[in-house]
Amino acid sequence: MKKSLILIICLFVLSAGIFYFASSWVSEGKEAISVEETVLYGDRNAAEGITVRNQIHCGFHMFWDTEYTVDRELAVKTHYRYSQVLQREDEIRPSDMQLYTYINYAMSGTIDLSDQKSYELPLLAAADVAERTPSGETHEELLSLADYYQFYPVSMDLYLSEGRKILYNEQKDLADYFKIPVSQDHKVRVSVTKDKNGSVSYIDQTSERGDINISAGSAVIAAGGGYCAVSVTNDIGNQVQLPENLSGIHFLPFSETKDGLEPSFQEMRRVYPLSKNVRVLRLMKDPEEERLLLFTKENDTILLSVINMNTMELIQKTELGKDAAELELWDVKKYDSFLVPVFSDYHFTLLSRDSDGLFRMEFTGNLGEDKAIAEKFQLQDAVMDYDGVRLAVAVYQPYTSFRQSSGEYQYFSSHSTYLMVFDRAGLLYAGKYDQSSDELIPEVSSDKSLRAVDKNPLTVRFE
């Protein structure tokens, strides 16, 4: 018992040395974090009954779980715990599929341009320039990519996992499937350097104009296969029309093997056609139903289509916004009972789930209505809850920056938050909630600072 006590004391002393700032802060009695409320807009009564929970840590040894509830007076409570053992959260990479094309690249070393396939890069233009590059020199030319490729080189990264077990992780050349014609306007500047022996040692290929972006990042992985909806934009953000047989949702089946799932690329096919003037904004799976949620822009109107995953039949199509030529879909906050698509001008649409599992538009609002919040609104951190009448939105305040002796800036996430409440009338309330843990900003290194836990650090709920 005595040896155990000595060990515990030693470990505590050691951790106190590692986390000097946080431990000294706790020793001052500040493990009970305080929250200061400032009303920015509207009626505070509109936020009554809303609780915001914020979880932070220091070095994965010290943890603070703080909640504040808007009542007649702000009710704040904090649970603090210390762990001798490092308590990192499991980082499990989810299954994913991504489409991309490598047009712009640079590479160095001993480059064998006769072995085109081994690099998985479009090297035909570089090989042509290399023929006209003298030994020991660098030569540069502006070329038309269409002189070398009829279709863009397209690759898919497919990662399939089951917890920590990797079922499949490879890159596949899909240029023969996604035959996207190379634009005659696509010009690339190619620079090739040879060493004194005549070997290619450096290549740089950069689009001068006419570049494109191929995206299928909005992909859905299901047990039977993966779904992706391809979209292509040019270098000024306008849609590039796809060939008739490519526009829509494509399905890549997975087959069972002794090692798990394996994709059947030879059976990949389009399962939901779209007209070539429809732009795909986002594809995701319904969190509750076996349905796909497809967000598109058609004739400057943003739409949500709900599609049965088994039959690929359209079961609902809802208009989310007209005159949206300049709007992009910024994000979609997805919850079991409601969806909130947020657009690039801060406006959002609240869609609640009906008893049949489909969605009904409730109201629209503007997350940027309060200018103080909108200035540096961090949508990726925002969390929401809906009680059938009010939509509550909690988000972290902007980060804090510190100028180091080197002149570079180090950035620390804020633990303080904003809270907004909306209903059909618009913004009812906006408040600023400053958390005392923000006082702990060390000027040594960020690993001694307090920061949010990795998974779901911020939540908001109606009591």
Short mmCIF file of C-alpha atoms in Angstrom, two decimals:
data_model
loop_
_atom_site.label_atom_id
_atom_site.label_comp_id
_atom_site.label_asym_id
_atom_site.label_seq_id
_atom_site.Cartn_x
_atom_site.Cartn_y
_atom_site.Cartn_z
CA MET A 1 0.00 0.00 0.00
CA LYS A 2 2.82 2.35 0.90
CA LYS A 3 4.66 1.60 -2.37
CA SER A 4 1.46 2.21 -4.34
CA LEU A 5 0.94 5.55 -2.61
CA ILE A 6 4.52 6.60 -3.40
CA LEU A 7 4.02 5.59 -7.03
CA ILE A 8 0.82 7.60 -7.29
CA ILE A 9 2.53 10.64 -5.79
CA CYS A 10 5.47 10.30 -8.21
CA LEU A 11 3.16 10.02 -11.19
CA PHE A 12 1.22 13.05 -10.06
CA VAL A 13 4.40 15.09 -9.62
CA LEU A 14 5.59 14.01 -13.06
CA SER A 15 2.31 14.94 -14.70
CA ALA A 16 2.32 18.26 -12.88
CA GLY A 17 5.69 18.98 -14.45
CA ILE A 18 4.45 18.07 -17.92
CA PHE A 19 1.22 20.03 -17.57
CA TYR A 20 2.48 22.90 -15.47
CA PHE A 21 0.02 25.47 -16.71
CA ALA A 22 -3.09 23.32 -16.38
CA SER A 23 -2.15 21.79 -13.04
CA SER A 24 -1.32 25.16 -11.49
CA TRP A 25 -4.63 26.43 -12.81
CA VAL A 26 -6.43 23.54 -11.10
CA SER A 27 -4.51 24.12 -7.87
CA GLU A 28 -5.94 27.62 -7.79
CA GLY A 29 -9.39 26.11 -7.49
CA LYS A 30 -10.36 26.71 -11.11
CA GLU A 31 -11.29 23.10 -11.87
CA ALA A 32 -14.86 24.43 -11.49
CA ILE A 33 -15.00 26.41 -14.74
CA SER A 34 -17.08 29.55 -14.79
CA VAL A 35 -19.11 30.86 -17.74
CA GLU A 36 -19.97 34.53 -18.26
CA GLU A 37 -23.11 35.29 -20.28
CA THR A 38 -23.56 38.32 -22.56
CA VAL A 39 -26.81 38.92 -24.44
CA LEU A 40 -26.00 40.00 -28.00
CA TYR A 41 -29.44 40.03 -29.56
CA GLY A 42 -33.11 39.47 -28.79
CA ASP A 43 -35.00 38.03 -25.84
CA ARG A 44 -33.04 35.77 -23.47
CA ASN A 45 -36.27 34.01 -22.49
CA ALA A 46 -36.29 32.38 -25.93
CA ALA A 47 -33.27 30.30 -24.86
CA GLU A 48 -34.66 29.06 -21.55
CA GLY A 49 -34.28 25.32 -21.10
CA ILE A 50 -31.35 24.99 -23.50
CA THR A 51 -28.19 23.26 -22.25
CA VAL A 52 -24.78 23.46 -23.91
CA ARG A 53 -22.16 20.86 -23.02
CA ASN A 54 -18.47 21.45 -23.70
CA GLN A 55 -15.71 18.84 -23.16
CA ILE A 56 -12.03 19.83 -23.07
CA HIS A 57 -8.76 18.21 -22.01
CA CYS A 58 -5.11 18.90 -21.39
CA GLY A 59 -2.69 16.34 -22.78
CA PHE A 60 -5.31 13.57 -22.51
CA HIS A 61 -4.65 13.41 -18.74
CA MET A 62 -6.84 16.23 -17.39
CA PHE A 63 -10.49 16.50 -18.45
CA TRP A 64 -13.21 19.10 -17.89
CA ASP A 65 -16.86 18.47 -18.77
CA THR A 66 -18.77 21.75 -18.47
CA GLU A 67 -22.49 22.39 -18.95
CA TYR A 68 -24.41 25.63 -18.83
CA THR A 69 -28.20 25.81 -18.87
CA VAL A 70 -30.10 29.00 -19.67
CA ASP A 71 -32.60 29.44 -16.84
CA ARG A 72 -33.67 32.43 -14.79
CA GLU A 73 -30.01 32.56 -13.92
CA LEU A 74 -27.31 30.80 -15.87
CA ALA A 75 -26.72 27.40 -14.25
CA VAL A 76 -23.14 26.16 -14.72
CA LYS A 77 -21.64 22.88 -13.54
CA THR A 78 -18.26 21.27 -14.24
CA HIS A 79 -17.02 17.74 -13.76
CA TYR A 80 -13.20 17.52 -13.56
CA ARG A 81 -11.14 14.33 -13.57
CA TYR A 82 -7.48 13.43 -13.76
CA SER A 83 -6.12 10.24 -15.29
CA GLN A 84 -2.59 8.96 -14.68
CA VAL A 85 -2.91 6.93 -17.88
CA LEU A 86 -3.00 8.73 -21.20
CA GLN A 87 -6.60 8.57 -22.42
CA ARG A 88 -6.61 9.20 -26.13
CA GLU A 89 -9.75 8.55 -28.09
CA ASP A 90 -9.66 5.82 -30.71
CA GLU A 91 -9.10 7.26 -34.17
CA ILE A 92 -10.94 4.95 -36.54
CA ARG A 93 -10.91 5.98 -40.18
CA PRO A 94 -14.35 5.47 -41.73
CA SER A 95 -14.85 3.79 -45.09
CA ASP A 96 -14.64 6.25 -47.96
CA MET A 97 -14.32 6.59 -51.73
CA GLN A 98 -12.81 9.58 -53.52
CA LEU A 99 -12.42 10.46 -57.20
CA TYR A 100 -9.70 12.80 -58.40
CA THR A 101 -7.43 13.62 -61.29
CA TYR A 102 -3.74 14.51 -61.08
CA ILE A 103 -3.12 17.19 -63.71
CA ASN A 104 -0.98 19.51 -61.62
CA TYR A 105 2.05 17.87 -60.02
CA ALA A 106 5.78 18.09 -59.43
CA MET A 107 8.21 15.23 -58.98
CA SER A 108 11.95 14.86 -58.53
CA GLY A 109 14.55 12.11 -58.39
CA THR A 110 15.58 9.68 -61.07
CA ILE A 111 12.50 9.65 -63.31
CA ASP A 112 12.02 6.95 -65.93
CA LEU A 113 9.47 8.38 -68.36
CA SER A 114 9.31 5.12 -70.28
CA ASP A 115 7.49 3.60 -67.30
CA GLN A 116 4.34 5.71 -67.42
CA LYS A 117 2.08 3.46 -65.34
CA SER A 118 4.28 3.19 -62.26
CA TYR A 119 3.86 6.86 -61.39
CA GLU A 120 0.04 7.00 -61.79
CA LEU A 121 0.46 10.50 -63.20
CA PRO A 122 -0.27 11.99 -66.65
CA LEU A 123 3.33 12.07 -67.95
CA LEU A 124 2.79 12.10 -71.73
CA ALA A 125 3.22 15.86 -72.05
CA ALA A 126 6.31 15.77 -69.82
CA ALA A 127 7.80 12.96 -71.91
CA ASP A 128 7.32 15.07 -75.03
CA VAL A 129 9.02 18.11 -73.47
CA ALA A 130 11.84 15.87 -72.19
CA GLU A 131 12.72 14.93 -75.77
CA ARG A 132 13.49 18.59 -76.45
CA THR A 133 15.36 19.23 -73.17
CA PRO A 134 19.20 19.23 -73.44
CA SER A 135 21.27 17.44 -70.79
CA GLY A 136 22.12 19.61 -67.79
CA GLU A 137 19.37 22.13 -68.59
CA THR A 138 15.75 23.04 -67.77
CA HIS A 139 13.26 23.47 -70.59
CA GLU A 140 9.67 24.75 -70.34
CA GLU A 141 6.74 24.72 -72.76
CA LEU A 142 3.05 25.66 -72.78
CA LEU A 143 1.02 22.78 -74.23
CA SER A 144 -2.56 21.77 -74.90
CA LEU A 145 -3.49 18.80 -72.71
CA ALA A 146 -5.94 17.60 -75.37
CA ASP A 147 -2.99 16.85 -77.67
CA TYR A 148 -1.97 14.07 -75.28
CA TYR A 149 -5.20 12.82 -73.68
CA GLN A 150 -8.69 12.33 -75.09
CA PHE A 151 -10.12 11.79 -71.61
CA TYR A 152 -8.94 13.05 -68.23
CA PRO A 153 -6.96 10.56 -66.14
CA VAL A 154 -9.34 9.67 -63.29
CA SER A 155 -8.45 7.61 -60.22
CA MET A 156 -10.48 6.36 -57.29
CA ASP A 157 -9.18 5.91 -53.76
CA LEU A 158 -11.31 3.30 -52.02
CA TYR A 159 -10.92 2.56 -48.32
CA LEU A 160 -13.13 -0.03 -46.67
CA SER A 161 -12.88 -0.81 -42.98
CA GLU A 162 -14.71 -2.64 -40.23
CA GLY A 163 -13.70 -0.93 -37.04
CA ARG A 164 -9.91 -1.16 -37.00
CA LYS A 165 -9.82 -3.98 -39.55
CA ILE A 166 -8.94 -2.79 -43.06
CA LEU A 167 -10.96 -4.73 -45.63
CA TYR A 168 -9.70 -2.93 -48.74
CA ASN A 169 -7.38 -0.01 -49.39
CA GLU A 170 -6.26 0.61 -52.96
CA GLN A 171 -6.22 3.11 -55.79
CA LYS A 172 -7.94 2.20 -59.05
CA ASP A 173 -7.56 3.77 -62.49
CA LEU A 174 -11.08 4.58 -63.71
CA ALA A 175 -10.33 6.68 -66.79
CA ASP A 176 -11.91 3.97 -68.97
CA TYR A 177 -15.14 4.21 -66.95
CA PHE A 178 -15.44 7.96 -66.28
CA LYS A 179 -14.67 9.16 -69.81
CA ILE A 180 -14.59 12.91 -69.23
CA PRO A 181 -13.37 14.62 -72.44
CA VAL A 182 -10.33 16.86 -72.08
CA SER A 183 -11.18 20.46 -72.93
CA GLN A 184 -9.47 22.02 -75.93
CA ASP A 185 -8.94 25.10 -73.74
CA HIS A 186 -6.93 23.24 -71.08
CA LYS A 187 -3.35 24.49 -71.28
CA VAL A 188 -0.54 23.17 -69.09
CA ARG A 189 2.90 24.63 -68.51
CA VAL A 190 5.43 21.83 -68.35
CA SER A 191 9.00 22.24 -67.08
CA VAL A 192 11.58 19.43 -67.34
CA THR A 193 15.09 19.36 -65.87
CA LYS A 194 17.80 16.90 -66.92
CA ASP A 195 21.06 16.20 -65.15
CA LYS A 196 24.39 16.29 -66.98
CA ASN A 197 24.01 12.61 -67.88
CA GLY A 198 20.72 13.26 -69.65
CA SER A 199 18.45 11.68 -67.04
CA VAL A 200 15.24 13.48 -66.10
CA SER A 201 15.58 14.73 -62.52
CA TYR A 202 12.63 17.10 -62.13
CA ILE A 203 9.19 17.66 -63.68
CA ASP A 204 6.68 20.40 -62.94
CA GLN A 205 3.28 20.46 -64.68
CA THR A 206 0.82 23.25 -63.85
CA SER A 207 -2.45 24.25 -65.50
CA GLU A 208 -2.21 27.68 -67.05
CA ARG A 209 -5.92 27.87 -67.91
CA GLY A 210 -8.91 25.62 -68.39
CA ASP A 211 -8.22 23.51 -65.28
CA ILE A 212 -11.03 21.36 -63.86
CA ASN A 213 -11.98 19.87 -60.52
CA ILE A 214 -13.49 16.39 -60.49
CA SER A 215 -15.30 15.60 -57.29
CA ALA A 216 -17.06 12.53 -55.91
CA GLY A 217 -16.23 13.30 -52.30
CA SER A 218 -19.92 13.11 -51.48
CA ALA A 219 -19.95 9.33 -51.41
CA VAL A 220 -22.02 6.81 -49.49
CA ILE A 221 -20.63 3.45 -48.37
CA ALA A 222 -23.21 0.73 -47.67
CA ALA A 223 -22.91 -3.01 -46.99
CA GLY A 224 -23.59 -3.93 -50.61
CA GLY A 225 -21.51 -1.27 -52.29
CA GLY A 226 -20.57 2.37 -52.66
CA TYR A 227 -22.52 5.21 -54.27
CA CYS A 228 -20.99 8.35 -55.74
CA ALA A 229 -22.35 11.28 -57.72
CA VAL A 230 -19.75 12.91 -59.93
CA SER A 231 -19.53 16.64 -60.52
CA VAL A 232 -16.99 18.63 -62.51
CA THR A 233 -16.28 22.36 -62.28
CA ASN A 234 -13.82 24.51 -64.20
CA ASP A 235 -11.16 26.89 -62.89
CA ILE A 236 -13.67 29.71 -62.41
CA GLY A 237 -16.19 27.53 -60.56
CA ASN A 238 -18.68 26.95 -63.36
CA GLN A 239 -20.18 23.53 -64.03
CA VAL A 240 -18.66 21.41 -66.77
CA GLN A 241 -21.35 19.37 -68.47
CA LEU A 242 -20.69 15.64 -68.39
CA PRO A 243 -21.47 13.19 -71.18
CA GLU A 244 -25.05 11.95 -71.02
CA ASN A 245 -24.08 8.53 -69.64
CA LEU A 246 -21.97 9.92 -66.75
CA SER A 247 -24.30 12.42 -65.11
CA GLY A 248 -25.98 10.85 -62.07
CA ILE A 249 -25.31 8.41 -59.23
CA HIS A 250 -22.95 5.50 -59.85
CA PHE A 251 -22.87 2.26 -57.87
CA LEU A 252 -19.79 0.13 -57.17
CA PRO A 253 -20.82 -3.33 -55.87
CA PHE A 254 -18.87 -5.08 -53.12
CA SER A 255 -18.50 -8.85 -53.12
CA GLU A 256 -17.83 -11.15 -50.17
CA THR A 257 -14.41 -12.79 -49.98
CA LYS A 258 -12.65 -14.78 -47.29
CA ASP A 259 -10.97 -11.54 -46.17
CA GLY A 260 -14.12 -9.41 -46.15
CA LEU A 261 -15.49 -7.02 -48.77
CA GLU A 262 -13.92 -6.44 -52.14
CA PRO A 263 -15.11 -4.03 -54.87
CA SER A 264 -16.25 -5.37 -58.24
CA PHE A 265 -15.04 -2.57 -60.52
CA GLN A 266 -16.07 -4.49 -63.65
CA GLU A 267 -19.69 -4.31 -62.44
CA MET A 268 -19.70 -0.58 -61.65
CA ARG A 269 -22.70 1.13 -63.25
CA ARG A 270 -24.90 4.20 -63.21
CA VAL A 271 -28.03 3.53 -61.15
CA TYR A 272 -29.69 6.97 -61.04
CA PRO A 273 -29.45 9.17 -64.14
CA LEU A 274 -29.49 12.95 -64.08
CA SER A 275 -29.70 15.34 -67.00
CA LYS A 276 -26.32 16.78 -67.93
CA ASN A 277 -27.25 20.31 -66.84
CA VAL A 278 -27.89 19.19 -63.23
CA ARG A 279 -25.07 19.96 -60.82
CA VAL A 280 -24.53 17.61 -57.88
CA LEU A 281 -23.87 19.44 -54.61
CA ARG A 282 -23.92 16.64 -52.03
CA LEU A 283 -24.79 12.97 -51.66
CA MET A 284 -25.30 11.37 -48.25
CA LYS A 285 -27.17 8.58 -46.55
CA ASP A 286 -30.29 9.21 -44.52
CA PRO A 287 -29.29 8.60 -40.87
CA GLU A 288 -32.49 6.65 -40.17
CA GLU A 289 -33.72 5.12 -43.42
CA GLU A 290 -32.24 3.08 -46.29
CA ARG A 291 -32.37 6.15 -48.48
CA LEU A 292 -29.98 8.45 -50.29
CA LEU A 293 -30.19 12.21 -49.88
CA LEU A 294 -29.11 13.98 -53.07
CA PHE A 295 -28.67 17.77 -53.12
CA THR A 296 -28.55 19.29 -56.60
CA LYS A 297 -28.70 22.62 -58.39
CA GLU A 298 -31.05 22.73 -61.37
CA ASN A 299 -31.81 25.92 -63.30
CA ASP A 300 -30.45 28.00 -60.39
CA THR A 301 -32.72 26.17 -57.92
CA ILE A 302 -31.34 24.01 -55.11
CA LEU A 303 -33.25 20.77 -54.56
CA LEU A 304 -33.23 17.78 -52.21
CA SER A 305 -34.09 14.40 -53.70
CA VAL A 306 -34.81 11.41 -51.43
CA ILE A 307 -34.06 8.12 -53.19
CA ASN A 308 -34.78 4.54 -52.12
CA MET A 309 -31.41 2.75 -51.93
CA ASN A 310 -32.89 -0.66 -52.81
CA THR A 311 -34.93 0.35 -55.85
CA MET A 312 -33.23 3.68 -56.69
CA GLU A 313 -36.69 5.20 -57.09
CA LEU A 314 -37.28 8.87 -56.33
CA ILE A 315 -39.70 9.14 -53.41
CA GLN A 316 -39.46 12.86 -52.60
CA LYS A 317 -38.12 16.01 -54.24
CA THR A 318 -38.12 19.25 -52.27
CA GLU A 319 -37.17 22.75 -53.38
CA LEU A 320 -34.77 24.41 -50.93
CA GLY A 321 -34.06 27.71 -52.63
CA LYS A 322 -34.65 29.63 -55.86
CA ASP A 323 -32.41 32.19 -57.59
CA ALA A 324 -29.39 30.33 -56.22
CA ALA A 325 -26.99 30.82 -59.14
CA GLU A 326 -24.30 32.22 -56.84
CA LEU A 327 -25.00 29.94 -53.88
CA GLU A 328 -23.04 26.86 -52.85
CA LEU A 329 -24.08 24.22 -50.34
CA TRP A 330 -21.75 24.99 -47.43
CA ASP A 331 -22.68 22.02 -45.23
CA VAL A 332 -25.56 19.78 -44.16
CA LYS A 333 -26.09 19.25 -40.44
CA LYS A 334 -27.63 15.80 -40.23
CA TYR A 335 -29.57 14.50 -37.21
CA ASP A 336 -31.99 11.63 -36.72
CA SER A 337 -35.11 13.80 -36.67
CA PHE A 338 -34.09 16.80 -38.80
CA LEU A 339 -31.69 18.15 -41.44
CA VAL A 340 -30.25 21.65 -41.78
CA PRO A 341 -28.65 22.46 -45.15
CA VAL A 342 -26.53 25.61 -44.80
CA PHE A 343 -25.62 27.74 -47.81
CA SER A 344 -22.64 29.94 -48.61
CA ASP A 345 -24.51 33.13 -47.68
CA TYR A 346 -25.17 31.79 -44.13
CA HIS A 347 -28.84 31.07 -44.85
CA PHE A 348 -30.21 27.68 -43.85
CA THR A 349 -33.33 25.57 -44.31
CA LEU A 350 -34.71 23.44 -41.47
CA LEU A 351 -36.26 20.14 -42.58
CA SER A 352 -37.98 17.96 -39.98
CA ARG A 353 -38.76 14.27 -40.38
CA ASP A 354 -42.40 13.20 -40.72
CA SER A 355 -43.87 9.95 -39.42
CA ASP A 356 -43.25 8.34 -42.84
CA GLY A 357 -39.55 9.17 -42.60
CA LEU A 358 -39.67 11.88 -45.27
CA PHE A 359 -38.83 15.53 -44.72
CA ARG A 360 -40.98 18.60 -44.30
CA MET A 361 -39.69 22.15 -44.61
CA GLU A 362 -40.24 24.01 -41.35
CA PHE A 363 -38.58 27.39 -41.81
CA THR A 364 -35.51 29.20 -43.10
CA GLY A 365 -33.09 31.45 -41.24
CA ASN A 366 -29.76 33.22 -41.39
CA LEU A 367 -26.83 32.09 -39.22
CA GLY A 368 -25.10 35.36 -40.06
CA GLU A 369 -27.89 37.64 -38.86
CA ASP A 370 -25.86 38.70 -35.83
CA LYS A 371 -22.79 40.32 -37.38
CA ALA A 372 -20.56 39.74 -34.35
CA ILE A 373 -21.07 35.98 -34.70
CA ALA A 374 -21.01 35.89 -38.50
CA GLU A 375 -17.59 37.53 -38.77
CA LYS A 376 -15.73 34.28 -38.02
CA PHE A 377 -18.50 31.70 -37.87
CA GLN A 378 -17.00 28.19 -37.70
CA LEU A 379 -19.73 26.07 -39.23
CA GLN A 380 -17.73 22.84 -38.99
CA ASP A 381 -17.94 23.11 -35.18
CA ALA A 382 -21.61 24.12 -35.00
CA VAL A 383 -24.10 21.76 -33.31
CA MET A 384 -27.90 21.96 -33.33
CA ASP A 385 -31.08 20.69 -31.70
CA TYR A 386 -34.76 21.17 -32.60
CA ASP A 387 -37.72 20.87 -30.23
CA GLY A 388 -40.46 21.16 -32.86
CA VAL A 389 -40.65 24.96 -32.55
CA ARG A 390 -37.16 26.31 -31.83
CA LEU A 391 -33.82 25.53 -33.45
CA ALA A 392 -30.86 25.91 -31.08
CA VAL A 393 -27.38 26.46 -32.56
CA ALA A 394 -24.19 26.38 -30.49
CA VAL A 395 -20.76 27.09 -31.94
CA TYR A 396 -17.28 27.88 -30.67
CA GLN A 397 -16.07 31.45 -30.66
CA PRO A 398 -13.08 32.32 -32.92
CA TYR A 399 -9.66 30.96 -31.98
CA THR A 400 -7.05 32.94 -30.04
CA SER A 401 -3.69 33.67 -31.66
CA PHE A 402 -0.32 34.21 -30.01
CA ARG A 403 2.71 35.74 -31.71
CA GLN A 404 5.82 33.69 -30.91
CA SER A 405 9.37 35.01 -30.64
CA SER A 406 10.02 33.73 -34.17
CA GLY A 407 7.32 36.03 -35.45
CA GLU A 408 5.02 33.15 -36.38
CA TYR A 409 1.55 32.83 -34.94
CA GLN A 410 0.32 29.91 -32.89
CA TYR A 411 -3.43 29.35 -32.78
CA PHE A 412 -5.49 28.03 -29.88
CA SER A 413 -9.10 26.94 -30.18
CA SER A 414 -11.56 28.79 -28.01
CA HIS A 415 -13.62 26.93 -25.41
CA SER A 416 -16.09 29.80 -25.24
CA THR A 417 -19.25 29.59 -27.30
CA TYR A 418 -22.10 31.41 -28.97
CA LEU A 419 -25.71 30.30 -28.65
CA MET A 420 -28.43 31.24 -31.13
CA VAL A 421 -32.14 30.38 -31.15
CA PHE A 422 -34.39 30.53 -34.24
CA ASP A 423 -38.02 29.92 -35.04
CA ARG A 424 -40.30 30.76 -37.97
CA ALA A 425 -39.96 34.47 -37.19
CA GLY A 426 -36.16 34.32 -37.57
CA LEU A 427 -33.43 34.88 -34.99
CA LEU A 428 -34.98 35.12 -31.51
CA TYR A 429 -31.84 35.22 -29.39
CA ALA A 430 -28.06 35.33 -29.64
CA GLY A 431 -25.76 35.11 -26.65
CA LYS A 432 -22.04 35.02 -25.96
CA TYR A 433 -20.78 32.58 -23.33
CA ASP A 434 -17.18 33.17 -22.23
CA GLN A 435 -15.60 30.17 -20.50
CA SER A 436 -12.89 30.81 -17.92
CA SER A 437 -10.70 27.99 -19.27
CA ASP A 438 -9.79 30.32 -22.15
CA GLU A 439 -7.56 32.12 -19.66
CA LEU A 440 -5.13 29.22 -19.86
CA ILE A 441 -3.17 30.08 -23.01
CA PRO A 442 0.45 28.96 -22.53
CA GLU A 443 3.20 30.71 -24.45
CA VAL A 444 5.41 27.65 -24.76
CA SER A 445 3.83 25.01 -26.95
CA SER A 446 0.31 24.03 -27.93
CA ASP A 447 0.60 20.54 -26.39
CA LYS A 448 0.28 22.18 -22.96
CA SER A 449 -2.91 24.03 -23.85
CA LEU A 450 -6.48 23.07 -23.15
CA ARG A 451 -8.37 21.91 -26.19
CA ALA A 452 -11.61 20.23 -27.16
CA VAL A 453 -11.79 16.45 -27.07
CA ASP A 454 -11.68 14.86 -30.51
CA LYS A 455 -15.15 13.34 -30.68
CA ASN A 456 -18.32 15.38 -30.16
CA PRO A 457 -16.76 18.01 -27.89
CA LEU A 458 -19.75 20.37 -28.16
CA THR A 459 -23.43 19.47 -27.89
CA VAL A 460 -26.65 21.43 -27.41
CA ARG A 461 -30.02 20.10 -26.27
CA PHE A 462 -33.44 21.14 -25.06
CA GLU A 463 -34.10 19.95 -21.50
#
